[in-house]
Amino acid sequence: MHRWTDPAETPAQLRPCVATFGNFDGVHQGHRAVLTRLVEEGAARGLPTVAVTFEPHPAEIFHPDTVELIAPGPLRDQLLEETGIDGLLVLEFTREFADQSAEDFVVTTFVQTLGAQALVVGSDTRGFGKGYTGDVELLAELGQRHGFDVIALDDLGDSERWSSSAIRRDLTSGDVAAAAGVLGRPHRMTGTVVHGAHRGRELGYPTANLAPDSLGLVPADGVYAGWLTRLDKPTDDPERTLPAAISVGTNPTFDGTERTVEAYVLDRTDLDLYDEHVSVEFVERIRPTLRFDSVEELLEAMAADVEKCRQVLGTIVPS
């Protein structure tokens, strides 16, 4: 996937194209339905596919204290690349950018810059351009005037529409399984493994601590079954993706104050993961974070956590 930020540097091989646009926070199933149709439409027309998104997320400009992103920039871009699109144009979002009319945004970006022959969007696409006036009806009108098709997909979802706000709600309550249902995959965080207090190693459960600047919304405190992936290893390496028990919280048994995310690779005490770039994926919450009265009680709970994680992930105790 080719990623670029300056419209003037749009690669010639990516225009004309079939395009879409959005914030794509989380790249959830609703987004993926649009992106899948985008790729299909591009193949049918023999054209490359391009997604247009924004950096920073508009909410970071207008509501910086109210929205925590599910998948900030680089993580969002990685998830978009996995959908098979050919190009990603990341436009700088500023108050001045937001002040342009919806028509100017569409014509400048999709007609002049990308030469789009079709736009694939969700039928609920709305609120872009000055005064939040842009919607699918306007896109269709501009398409007729400027010679591009508009393909609008109906809202998708099970009990409710798939949305980033629903995912944030589920993650902040610790219901990572429900969030995965909307995402179409387990929620993911990525970061570098750093040194912690080393208590896990002392207790026989060495953990990989994610750096504080790791990407991805941190779910509610608790213990989770999930997977740790060593991103620098080849995709076919059997040591790349490993089952893990993931702890989120402040370690109240030891009077901790700093909230951390740390993962214990099940039944492995031989790994040295420091400075590795890893992702952790949250499959199911095992229990909330608890304060134990003794180390013995903590060890008993950790053994039970590991057994539960084995059951959830379908792994067995190595012989």
PDB file of C-alpha atoms in Angstrom:
ATOM      1  CA  MET A   1       0.000   0.000   0.000  1.00  0.00           C
ATOM      2  CA  HIS A   2       1.340   3.411  -0.962  1.00  0.00           C
ATOM      3  CA  ARG A   3       0.794   6.059   1.729  1.00  0.00           C
ATOM      4  CA  TRP A   4       1.208   9.753   1.062  1.00  0.00           C
ATOM      5  CA  THR A   5       0.165  13.072   2.593  1.00  0.00           C
ATOM      6  CA  ASP A   6       0.615  15.715  -0.118  1.00  0.00           C
ATOM      7  CA  PRO A   7      -2.132  15.646  -2.763  1.00  0.00           C
ATOM      8  CA  ALA A   8       0.346  17.156  -5.235  1.00  0.00           C
ATOM      9  CA  GLU A   9       2.449  14.003  -4.898  1.00  0.00           C
ATOM     10  CA  THR A  10      -0.326  11.574  -5.835  1.00  0.00           C
ATOM     11  CA  PRO A  11       1.327   8.716  -7.766  1.00  0.00           C
ATOM     12  CA  ALA A  12       0.305   8.602 -11.423  1.00  0.00           C
ATOM     13  CA  GLN A  13      -0.394   4.868 -11.144  1.00  0.00           C
ATOM     14  CA  LEU A  14      -3.089   5.549  -8.562  1.00  0.00           C
ATOM     15  CA  ARG A  15      -5.206   7.820 -10.731  1.00  0.00           C
ATOM     16  CA  PRO A  16      -7.814   7.374 -12.018  1.00  0.00           C
ATOM     17  CA  CYS A  17      -9.098   5.168  -9.214  1.00  0.00           C
ATOM     18  CA  VAL A  18     -12.031   3.999  -7.125  1.00  0.00           C
ATOM     19  CA  ALA A  19     -12.013   5.797  -3.771  1.00  0.00           C
ATOM     20  CA  THR A  20     -13.576   6.117  -0.350  1.00  0.00           C
ATOM     21  CA  PHE A  21     -13.043   8.375   2.645  1.00  0.00           C
ATOM     22  CA  GLY A  22     -13.558   8.449   6.394  1.00  0.00           C
ATOM     23  CA  ASN A  23     -11.898   8.533   9.791  1.00  0.00           C
ATOM     24  CA  PHE A  24     -11.749   4.716   9.973  1.00  0.00           C
ATOM     25  CA  ASP A  25     -11.082   4.627  13.721  1.00  0.00           C
ATOM     26  CA  GLY A  26     -10.759   0.941  14.578  1.00  0.00           C
ATOM     27  CA  VAL A  27     -11.320  -0.159  10.969  1.00  0.00           C
ATOM     28  CA  HIS A  28     -14.367  -2.082  12.194  1.00  0.00           C
ATOM     29  CA  GLN A  29     -16.739  -4.331  10.263  1.00  0.00           C
ATOM     30  CA  GLY A  30     -18.730  -1.401   8.897  1.00  0.00           C
ATOM     31  CA  HIS A  31     -15.527   0.144   7.559  1.00  0.00           C
ATOM     32  CA  ARG A  32     -14.383  -3.206   6.232  1.00  0.00           C
ATOM     33  CA  ALA A  33     -17.641  -3.730   4.355  1.00  0.00           C
ATOM     34  CA  VAL A  34     -17.031  -0.455   2.522  1.00  0.00           C
ATOM     35  CA  LEU A  35     -13.351  -1.277   1.936  1.00  0.00           C
ATOM     36  CA  THR A  36     -14.172  -4.778   0.702  1.00  0.00           C
ATOM     37  CA  ARG A  37     -16.670  -3.339  -1.791  1.00  0.00           C
ATOM     38  CA  LEU A  38     -14.039  -0.768  -2.752  1.00  0.00           C
ATOM     39  CA  VAL A  39     -11.533  -3.498  -3.591  1.00  0.00           C
ATOM     40  CA  GLU A  40     -14.189  -5.470  -5.494  1.00  0.00           C
ATOM     41  CA  GLU A  41     -15.236  -2.399  -7.452  1.00  0.00           C
ATOM     42  CA  GLY A  42     -11.648  -1.598  -8.301  1.00  0.00           C
ATOM     43  CA  ALA A  43     -11.073  -5.127  -9.584  1.00  0.00           C
ATOM     44  CA  ALA A  44     -14.267  -5.014 -11.669  1.00  0.00           C
ATOM     45  CA  ARG A  45     -13.252  -1.710 -13.255  1.00  0.00           C
ATOM     46  CA  GLY A  46      -9.556  -2.514 -13.562  1.00  0.00           C
ATOM     47  CA  LEU A  47      -8.681   0.473 -11.391  1.00  0.00           C
ATOM     48  CA  PRO A  48      -6.542   0.964  -8.277  1.00  0.00           C
ATOM     49  CA  THR A  49      -8.264   1.592  -4.940  1.00  0.00           C
ATOM     50  CA  VAL A  50      -7.563   4.549  -2.660  1.00  0.00           C
ATOM     51  CA  ALA A  51      -8.846   5.449   0.804  1.00  0.00           C
ATOM     52  CA  VAL A  52      -8.680   9.028   2.032  1.00  0.00           C
ATOM     53  CA  THR A  53      -8.416   9.720   5.752  1.00  0.00           C
ATOM     54  CA  PHE A  54      -7.361  12.504   8.089  1.00  0.00           C
ATOM     55  CA  GLU A  55      -4.577  13.199  10.567  1.00  0.00           C
ATOM     56  CA  PRO A  56      -5.172  14.133  13.280  1.00  0.00           C
ATOM     57  CA  HIS A  57      -8.624  12.650  13.776  1.00  0.00           C
ATOM     58  CA  PRO A  58     -11.166  15.528  13.656  1.00  0.00           C
ATOM     59  CA  ALA A  59     -12.208  14.750  17.234  1.00  0.00           C
ATOM     60  CA  GLU A  60      -8.675  15.592  18.376  1.00  0.00           C
ATOM     61  CA  ILE A  61      -9.175  19.110  16.995  1.00  0.00           C
ATOM     62  CA  PHE A  62     -12.733  19.790  18.096  1.00  0.00           C
ATOM     63  CA  HIS A  63     -13.154  17.516  21.156  1.00  0.00           C
ATOM     64  CA  PRO A  64      -9.635  16.678  22.382  1.00  0.00           C
ATOM     65  CA  ASP A  65     -10.705  15.729  25.915  1.00  0.00           C
ATOM     66  CA  THR A  66     -13.735  13.602  25.098  1.00  0.00           C
ATOM     67  CA  VAL A  67     -12.664  10.909  22.611  1.00  0.00           C
ATOM     68  CA  GLU A  68      -9.934   8.303  23.002  1.00  0.00           C
ATOM     69  CA  LEU A  69      -9.055   6.699  19.684  1.00  0.00           C
ATOM     70  CA  ILE A  70      -9.404   2.944  19.238  1.00  0.00           C
ATOM     71  CA  ALA A  71      -6.576   2.818  16.710  1.00  0.00           C
ATOM     72  CA  PRO A  72      -4.457   5.999  16.421  1.00  0.00           C
ATOM     73  CA  GLY A  73      -2.760   6.898  13.127  1.00  0.00           C
ATOM     74  CA  PRO A  74      -0.039   4.275  12.542  1.00  0.00           C
ATOM     75  CA  LEU A  75      -2.210   1.456  13.910  1.00  0.00           C
ATOM     76  CA  ARG A  76      -5.156   2.616  11.782  1.00  0.00           C
ATOM     77  CA  ASP A  77      -2.896   2.673   8.715  1.00  0.00           C
ATOM     78  CA  GLN A  78      -1.682  -0.860   9.405  1.00  0.00           C
ATOM     79  CA  LEU A  79      -5.267  -2.108   9.705  1.00  0.00           C
ATOM     80  CA  LEU A  80      -6.224  -0.330   6.476  1.00  0.00           C
ATOM     81  CA  GLU A  81      -3.291  -1.900   4.649  1.00  0.00           C
ATOM     82  CA  GLU A  82      -4.528  -5.338   5.709  1.00  0.00           C
ATOM     83  CA  THR A  83      -7.740  -4.762   3.710  1.00  0.00           C
ATOM     84  CA  GLY A  84      -5.826  -4.889   0.423  1.00  0.00           C
ATOM     85  CA  ILE A  85      -6.279  -1.308  -0.784  1.00  0.00           C
ATOM     86  CA  ASP A  86      -3.624   0.135  -3.099  1.00  0.00           C
ATOM     87  CA  GLY A  87      -3.251   3.621  -1.676  1.00  0.00           C
ATOM     88  CA  LEU A  88      -3.909   5.716   1.418  1.00  0.00           C
ATOM     89  CA  LEU A  89      -3.999   9.507   1.185  1.00  0.00           C
ATOM     90  CA  VAL A  90      -3.715  11.036   4.668  1.00  0.00           C
ATOM     91  CA  LEU A  91      -4.835  14.662   4.632  1.00  0.00           C
ATOM     92  CA  GLU A  92      -3.794  17.072   7.385  1.00  0.00           C
ATOM     93  CA  PHE A  93      -6.917  18.016   9.309  1.00  0.00           C
ATOM     94  CA  THR A  94      -7.009  21.561  10.637  1.00  0.00           C
ATOM     95  CA  ARG A  95      -9.753  24.039  11.460  1.00  0.00           C
ATOM     96  CA  GLU A  96      -8.979  25.728   8.147  1.00  0.00           C
ATOM     97  CA  PHE A  97      -9.377  22.412   6.308  1.00  0.00           C
ATOM     98  CA  ALA A  98     -12.703  21.837   8.058  1.00  0.00           C
ATOM     99  CA  ASP A  99     -13.866  25.287   6.948  1.00  0.00           C
ATOM    100  CA  GLN A 100     -13.944  24.383   3.248  1.00  0.00           C
ATOM    101  CA  SER A 101     -17.316  23.563   1.737  1.00  0.00           C
ATOM    102  CA  ALA A 102     -18.307  19.941   1.225  1.00  0.00           C
ATOM    103  CA  GLU A 103     -18.339  20.529  -2.520  1.00  0.00           C
ATOM    104  CA  ASP A 104     -14.824  21.996  -2.532  1.00  0.00           C
ATOM    105  CA  PHE A 105     -13.543  19.029  -0.506  1.00  0.00           C
ATOM    106  CA  VAL A 106     -15.071  16.495  -2.891  1.00  0.00           C
ATOM    107  CA  VAL A 107     -14.051  18.236  -6.103  1.00  0.00           C
ATOM    108  CA  THR A 108     -10.513  19.035  -4.964  1.00  0.00           C
ATOM    109  CA  THR A 109      -9.823  15.608  -3.464  1.00  0.00           C
ATOM    110  CA  PHE A 110     -11.684  13.148  -5.638  1.00  0.00           C
ATOM    111  CA  VAL A 111     -12.056  14.890  -8.987  1.00  0.00           C
ATOM    112  CA  GLN A 112      -8.888  16.931  -9.299  1.00  0.00           C
ATOM    113  CA  THR A 113      -6.408  14.988  -7.147  1.00  0.00           C
ATOM    114  CA  LEU A 114      -7.501  11.366  -7.594  1.00  0.00           C
ATOM    115  CA  GLY A 115      -9.550  11.402 -10.783  1.00  0.00           C
ATOM    116  CA  ALA A 116     -11.975   9.057  -9.025  1.00  0.00           C
ATOM    117  CA  GLN A 117     -14.385   7.234 -11.306  1.00  0.00           C
ATOM    118  CA  ALA A 118     -16.414   5.946  -8.353  1.00  0.00           C
ATOM    119  CA  LEU A 119     -16.843   6.684  -4.662  1.00  0.00           C
ATOM    120  CA  VAL A 120     -17.811   3.858  -2.320  1.00  0.00           C
ATOM    121  CA  VAL A 121     -19.334   5.049   0.960  1.00  0.00           C
ATOM    122  CA  GLY A 122     -21.731   4.010   3.678  1.00  0.00           C
ATOM    123  CA  SER A 123     -25.282   5.254   3.261  1.00  0.00           C
ATOM    124  CA  ASP A 124     -24.905   7.069   6.594  1.00  0.00           C
ATOM    125  CA  THR A 125     -21.984   9.176   5.344  1.00  0.00           C
ATOM    126  CA  ARG A 126     -22.728  12.729   6.406  1.00  0.00           C
ATOM    127  CA  GLY A 127     -21.401  15.730   8.271  1.00  0.00           C
ATOM    128  CA  PHE A 128     -18.348  16.554   6.158  1.00  0.00           C
ATOM    129  CA  GLY A 129     -17.474  20.037   4.955  1.00  0.00           C
ATOM    130  CA  LYS A 130     -18.220  23.441   6.448  1.00  0.00           C
ATOM    131  CA  GLY A 131     -21.412  23.410   8.482  1.00  0.00           C
ATOM    132  CA  TYR A 132     -21.438  19.583   8.372  1.00  0.00           C
ATOM    133  CA  THR A 133     -23.549  19.805   5.207  1.00  0.00           C
ATOM    134  CA  GLY A 134     -22.021  16.971   3.172  1.00  0.00           C
ATOM    135  CA  ASP A 135     -24.027  13.768   2.751  1.00  0.00           C
ATOM    136  CA  VAL A 136     -24.666  10.972   0.265  1.00  0.00           C
ATOM    137  CA  GLU A 137     -27.270  13.043  -1.591  1.00  0.00           C
ATOM    138  CA  LEU A 138     -24.686  15.752  -2.221  1.00  0.00           C
ATOM    139  CA  LEU A 139     -22.142  13.148  -3.350  1.00  0.00           C
ATOM    140  CA  ALA A 140     -24.640  11.775  -5.866  1.00  0.00           C
ATOM    141  CA  GLU A 141     -25.349  15.254  -7.182  1.00  0.00           C
ATOM    142  CA  LEU A 142     -21.628  16.024  -7.530  1.00  0.00           C
ATOM    143  CA  GLY A 143     -21.068  12.645  -9.150  1.00  0.00           C
ATOM    144  CA  GLN A 144     -23.590  13.426 -11.868  1.00  0.00           C
ATOM    145  CA  ARG A 145     -22.012  16.820 -12.422  1.00  0.00           C
ATOM    146  CA  HIS A 146     -18.373  15.667 -12.445  1.00  0.00           C
ATOM    147  CA  GLY A 147     -18.656  12.183 -13.905  1.00  0.00           C
ATOM    148  CA  PHE A 148     -18.142   9.737 -11.031  1.00  0.00           C
ATOM    149  CA  ASP A 149     -20.440   7.036  -9.678  1.00  0.00           C
ATOM    150  CA  VAL A 150     -21.528   6.897  -6.041  1.00  0.00           C
ATOM    151  CA  ILE A 151     -22.007   3.461  -4.482  1.00  0.00           C
ATOM    152  CA  ALA A 152     -23.687   3.714  -1.062  1.00  0.00           C
ATOM    153  CA  LEU A 153     -23.836   0.655   1.207  1.00  0.00           C
ATOM    154  CA  ASP A 154     -26.676   0.254   3.684  1.00  0.00           C
ATOM    155  CA  ASP A 155     -25.978   0.405   7.425  1.00  0.00           C
ATOM    156  CA  LEU A 156     -24.617  -2.870   8.726  1.00  0.00           C
ATOM    157  CA  GLY A 157     -24.740  -4.453  12.163  1.00  0.00           C
ATOM    158  CA  ASP A 158     -26.373  -7.055  14.331  1.00  0.00           C
ATOM    159  CA  SER A 159     -28.356  -5.734  17.299  1.00  0.00           C
ATOM    160  CA  GLU A 160     -27.110  -2.205  16.567  1.00  0.00           C
ATOM    161  CA  ARG A 161     -25.227  -0.368  13.851  1.00  0.00           C
ATOM    162  CA  TRP A 162     -21.520  -1.132  13.782  1.00  0.00           C
ATOM    163  CA  SER A 163     -19.781   1.997  15.021  1.00  0.00           C
ATOM    164  CA  SER A 164     -16.599   3.244  16.643  1.00  0.00           C
ATOM    165  CA  SER A 165     -18.599   4.669  19.561  1.00  0.00           C
ATOM    166  CA  ALA A 166     -20.031   1.207  20.330  1.00  0.00           C
ATOM    167  CA  ILE A 167     -16.510  -0.242  20.351  1.00  0.00           C
ATOM    168  CA  ARG A 168     -15.247   2.462  22.714  1.00  0.00           C
ATOM    169  CA  ARG A 169     -18.165   1.767  25.047  1.00  0.00           C
ATOM    170  CA  ASP A 170     -17.424  -1.965  25.083  1.00  0.00           C
ATOM    171  CA  LEU A 171     -13.687  -1.537  25.608  1.00  0.00           C
ATOM    172  CA  THR A 172     -14.049   0.948  28.435  1.00  0.00           C
ATOM    173  CA  SER A 173     -16.382  -1.505  30.188  1.00  0.00           C
ATOM    174  CA  GLY A 174     -13.979  -4.412  29.603  1.00  0.00           C
ATOM    175  CA  ASP A 175     -16.271  -6.309  27.229  1.00  0.00           C
ATOM    176  CA  VAL A 176     -13.570  -7.020  24.667  1.00  0.00           C
ATOM    177  CA  ALA A 177     -15.554  -9.948  23.242  1.00  0.00           C
ATOM    178  CA  ALA A 178     -18.412  -7.593  22.311  1.00  0.00           C
ATOM    179  CA  ALA A 179     -15.912  -5.117  20.873  1.00  0.00           C
ATOM    180  CA  ALA A 180     -14.416  -7.920  18.771  1.00  0.00           C
ATOM    181  CA  GLY A 181     -17.883  -8.641  17.398  1.00  0.00           C
ATOM    182  CA  VAL A 182     -18.049  -5.109  15.989  1.00  0.00           C
ATOM    183  CA  LEU A 183     -14.397  -4.985  14.969  1.00  0.00           C
ATOM    184  CA  GLY A 184     -14.499  -8.373  13.276  1.00  0.00           C
ATOM    185  CA  ARG A 185     -11.259  -9.226  15.111  1.00  0.00           C
ATOM    186  CA  PRO A 186      -9.844  -8.886  18.627  1.00  0.00           C
ATOM    187  CA  HIS A 187      -8.994  -5.360  19.734  1.00  0.00           C
ATOM    188  CA  ARG A 188      -5.302  -4.660  19.223  1.00  0.00           C
ATOM    189  CA  MET A 189      -2.631  -2.574  20.902  1.00  0.00           C
ATOM    190  CA  THR A 190       0.921  -2.187  19.595  1.00  0.00           C
ATOM    191  CA  GLY A 191       4.072  -0.956  21.277  1.00  0.00           C
ATOM    192  CA  THR A 192       7.603  -1.665  22.412  1.00  0.00           C
ATOM    193  CA  VAL A 193       8.354  -3.991  25.331  1.00  0.00           C
ATOM    194  CA  VAL A 194      10.006  -2.097  28.190  1.00  0.00           C
ATOM    195  CA  HIS A 195      11.307  -2.975  31.636  1.00  0.00           C
ATOM    196  CA  GLY A 196       8.804  -2.926  34.479  1.00  0.00           C
ATOM    197  CA  ALA A 197       9.093  -3.753  38.165  1.00  0.00           C
ATOM    198  CA  HIS A 198      10.060  -7.384  37.320  1.00  0.00           C
ATOM    199  CA  ARG A 199       7.577  -8.707  39.906  1.00  0.00           C
ATOM    200  CA  GLY A 200       6.104 -11.122  37.374  1.00  0.00           C
ATOM    201  CA  ARG A 201       9.471 -12.740  36.746  1.00  0.00           C
ATOM    202  CA  GLU A 202      10.088 -13.009  40.486  1.00  0.00           C
ATOM    203  CA  LEU A 203       6.719 -14.764  40.868  1.00  0.00           C
ATOM    204  CA  GLY A 204       7.341 -17.163  37.982  1.00  0.00           C
ATOM    205  CA  TYR A 205       5.165 -15.307  35.472  1.00  0.00           C
ATOM    206  CA  PRO A 206       7.479 -13.005  33.478  1.00  0.00           C
ATOM    207  CA  THR A 207       5.523 -10.353  31.617  1.00  0.00           C
ATOM    208  CA  ALA A 208       6.138  -8.156  28.589  1.00  0.00           C
ATOM    209  CA  ASN A 209       5.281  -4.593  29.612  1.00  0.00           C
ATOM    210  CA  LEU A 210       4.057  -2.309  26.837  1.00  0.00           C
ATOM    211  CA  ALA A 211       5.600   1.155  26.736  1.00  0.00           C
ATOM    212  CA  PRO A 212       3.354   3.994  27.943  1.00  0.00           C
ATOM    213  CA  ASP A 213       3.228   5.442  24.407  1.00  0.00           C
ATOM    214  CA  SER A 214       1.793   2.246  22.918  1.00  0.00           C
ATOM    215  CA  LEU A 215      -0.976   2.664  20.367  1.00  0.00           C
ATOM    216  CA  GLY A 216      -4.557   1.551  20.885  1.00  0.00           C
ATOM    217  CA  LEU A 217      -7.299   2.239  23.393  1.00  0.00           C
ATOM    218  CA  VAL A 218      -6.504   0.607  26.745  1.00  0.00           C
ATOM    219  CA  PRO A 219      -9.508  -1.465  27.876  1.00  0.00           C
ATOM    220  CA  ALA A 220     -10.868  -1.506  31.427  1.00  0.00           C
ATOM    221  CA  ASP A 221      -8.619  -2.827  34.187  1.00  0.00           C
ATOM    222  CA  GLY A 222      -8.647  -6.596  34.442  1.00  0.00           C
ATOM    223  CA  VAL A 223      -7.096  -9.854  33.279  1.00  0.00           C
ATOM    224  CA  TYR A 224      -7.679 -10.933  29.684  1.00  0.00           C
ATOM    225  CA  ALA A 225      -7.013 -13.956  27.520  1.00  0.00           C
ATOM    226  CA  GLY A 226      -5.359 -12.934  24.283  1.00  0.00           C
ATOM    227  CA  TRP A 227      -2.434 -13.151  21.928  1.00  0.00           C
ATOM    228  CA  LEU A 228       0.994 -11.536  21.813  1.00  0.00           C
ATOM    229  CA  THR A 229       2.511 -11.109  18.358  1.00  0.00           C
ATOM    230  CA  ARG A 230       6.203 -10.357  17.840  1.00  0.00           C
ATOM    231  CA  LEU A 231       5.880  -8.012  14.886  1.00  0.00           C
ATOM    232  CA  ASP A 232       9.531  -8.102  13.854  1.00  0.00           C
ATOM    233  CA  LYS A 233       9.431 -11.845  13.231  1.00  0.00           C
ATOM    234  CA  PRO A 234       8.399 -13.341   9.851  1.00  0.00           C
ATOM    235  CA  THR A 235       4.713 -14.149   9.519  1.00  0.00           C
ATOM    236  CA  ASP A 236       5.438 -17.875   9.184  1.00  0.00           C
ATOM    237  CA  ASP A 237       7.647 -18.055  12.286  1.00  0.00           C
ATOM    238  CA  PRO A 238       5.999 -20.336  14.891  1.00  0.00           C
ATOM    239  CA  GLU A 239       7.349 -18.033  17.619  1.00  0.00           C
ATOM    240  CA  ARG A 240       5.616 -14.967  16.139  1.00  0.00           C
ATOM    241  CA  THR A 241       2.110 -15.224  17.675  1.00  0.00           C
ATOM    242  CA  LEU A 242       1.823 -16.713  21.152  1.00  0.00           C
ATOM    243  CA  PRO A 243      -1.059 -17.235  23.623  1.00  0.00           C
ATOM    244  CA  ALA A 244      -1.019 -14.835  26.537  1.00  0.00           C
ATOM    245  CA  ALA A 245      -2.649 -13.707  29.754  1.00  0.00           C
ATOM    246  CA  ILE A 246      -2.835  -9.916  29.630  1.00  0.00           C
ATOM    247  CA  SER A 247      -3.105  -7.747  32.729  1.00  0.00           C
ATOM    248  CA  VAL A 248      -4.334  -4.152  32.640  1.00  0.00           C
ATOM    249  CA  GLY A 249      -4.192  -2.065  35.812  1.00  0.00           C
ATOM    250  CA  THR A 250      -2.051  -0.670  38.599  1.00  0.00           C
ATOM    251  CA  ASN A 251      -1.049  -3.869  40.451  1.00  0.00           C
ATOM    252  CA  PRO A 252      -3.039  -2.958  43.592  1.00  0.00           C
ATOM    253  CA  THR A 253      -1.639  -5.899  45.576  1.00  0.00           C
ATOM    254  CA  PHE A 254       1.712  -4.089  45.488  1.00  0.00           C
ATOM    255  CA  ASP A 255       0.184  -0.605  45.932  1.00  0.00           C
ATOM    256  CA  GLY A 256       0.967   0.345  42.360  1.00  0.00           C
ATOM    257  CA  THR A 257      -0.126   3.716  40.997  1.00  0.00           C
ATOM    258  CA  GLU A 258       0.866   3.588  37.325  1.00  0.00           C
ATOM    259  CA  ARG A 259      -1.575   1.917  34.950  1.00  0.00           C
ATOM    260  CA  THR A 260       0.193  -0.641  32.767  1.00  0.00           C
ATOM    261  CA  VAL A 261      -0.529  -3.255  30.104  1.00  0.00           C
ATOM    262  CA  GLU A 262       1.558  -6.398  30.461  1.00  0.00           C
ATOM    263  CA  ALA A 263       1.334  -9.820  28.861  1.00  0.00           C
ATOM    264  CA  TYR A 264       2.542 -13.182  30.163  1.00  0.00           C
ATOM    265  CA  VAL A 265       3.109 -15.682  27.360  1.00  0.00           C
ATOM    266  CA  LEU A 266       1.485 -18.846  28.651  1.00  0.00           C
ATOM    267  CA  ASP A 267       3.905 -21.432  30.037  1.00  0.00           C
ATOM    268  CA  ARG A 268       6.998 -19.580  28.791  1.00  0.00           C
ATOM    269  CA  THR A 269       9.724 -18.312  31.094  1.00  0.00           C
ATOM    270  CA  ASP A 270      12.511 -18.383  28.488  1.00  0.00           C
ATOM    271  CA  LEU A 271      11.570 -15.379  26.376  1.00  0.00           C
ATOM    272  CA  ASP A 272      13.534 -12.124  26.315  1.00  0.00           C
ATOM    273  CA  LEU A 273      11.192  -9.650  24.627  1.00  0.00           C
ATOM    274  CA  TYR A 274      12.734  -6.380  25.774  1.00  0.00           C
ATOM    275  CA  ASP A 275      12.840  -3.719  23.026  1.00  0.00           C
ATOM    276  CA  GLU A 276      10.795  -5.879  20.666  1.00  0.00           C
ATOM    277  CA  HIS A 277       7.879  -4.323  18.801  1.00  0.00           C
ATOM    278  CA  VAL A 278       4.790  -6.351  19.663  1.00  0.00           C
ATOM    279  CA  SER A 279       1.016  -6.303  19.476  1.00  0.00           C
ATOM    280  CA  VAL A 280      -1.389  -7.686  22.031  1.00  0.00           C
ATOM    281  CA  GLU A 281      -4.924  -8.723  21.117  1.00  0.00           C
ATOM    282  CA  PHE A 282      -7.684  -8.987  23.718  1.00  0.00           C
ATOM    283  CA  VAL A 283      -9.986 -12.008  23.250  1.00  0.00           C
ATOM    284  CA  GLU A 284     -11.958 -12.308  26.501  1.00  0.00           C
ATOM    285  CA  ARG A 285     -11.968 -10.730  29.933  1.00  0.00           C
ATOM    286  CA  ILE A 286     -11.193 -13.304  32.631  1.00  0.00           C
ATOM    287  CA  ARG A 287     -11.825 -11.187  35.714  1.00  0.00           C
ATOM    288  CA  PRO A 288     -11.545  -7.616  37.003  1.00  0.00           C
ATOM    289  CA  THR A 289      -8.402  -6.382  38.729  1.00  0.00           C
ATOM    290  CA  LEU A 290      -8.396  -7.381  42.393  1.00  0.00           C
ATOM    291  CA  ARG A 291      -6.291  -6.585  45.438  1.00  0.00           C
ATOM    292  CA  PHE A 292      -5.061  -9.700  47.250  1.00  0.00           C
ATOM    293  CA  ASP A 293      -4.104  -9.869  50.914  1.00  0.00           C
ATOM    294  CA  SER A 294      -0.991 -11.959  50.302  1.00  0.00           C
ATOM    295  CA  VAL A 295       1.386 -13.058  47.565  1.00  0.00           C
ATOM    296  CA  GLU A 296       0.133 -16.620  48.059  1.00  0.00           C
ATOM    297  CA  GLU A 297      -3.427 -15.574  47.230  1.00  0.00           C
ATOM    298  CA  LEU A 298      -2.148 -13.681  44.202  1.00  0.00           C
ATOM    299  CA  LEU A 299      -0.214 -16.728  42.948  1.00  0.00           C
ATOM    300  CA  GLU A 300      -3.262 -18.931  43.362  1.00  0.00           C
ATOM    301  CA  ALA A 301      -5.348 -16.461  41.341  1.00  0.00           C
ATOM    302  CA  MET A 302      -2.684 -16.187  38.646  1.00  0.00           C
ATOM    303  CA  ALA A 303      -2.569 -19.964  38.242  1.00  0.00           C
ATOM    304  CA  ALA A 304      -6.348 -19.970  37.827  1.00  0.00           C
ATOM    305  CA  ASP A 305      -6.107 -17.095  35.325  1.00  0.00           C
ATOM    306  CA  VAL A 306      -3.595 -19.008  33.218  1.00  0.00           C
ATOM    307  CA  GLU A 307      -5.788 -22.119  33.199  1.00  0.00           C
ATOM    308  CA  LYS A 308      -8.801 -20.056  32.149  1.00  0.00           C
ATOM    309  CA  CYS A 309      -6.774 -18.420  29.384  1.00  0.00           C
ATOM    310  CA  ARG A 310      -5.724 -21.839  28.119  1.00  0.00           C
ATOM    311  CA  GLN A 311      -9.394 -22.838  27.924  1.00  0.00           C
ATOM    312  CA  VAL A 312     -10.434 -19.639  26.124  1.00  0.00           C
ATOM    313  CA  LEU A 313      -7.585 -19.781  23.624  1.00  0.00           C
ATOM    314  CA  GLY A 314      -7.684 -23.531  23.096  1.00  0.00           C
ATOM    315  CA  THR A 315      -4.104 -24.176  24.148  1.00  0.00           C
ATOM    316  CA  ILE A 316      -2.755 -27.023  26.256  1.00  0.00           C
ATOM    317  CA  VAL A 317      -0.055 -27.327  28.871  1.00  0.00           C
ATOM    318  CA  PRO A 318       3.191 -28.227  27.082  1.00  0.00           C
ATOM    319  CA  SER A 319       4.513 -31.672  27.940  1.00  0.00           C
TER     320      SER A 319
END
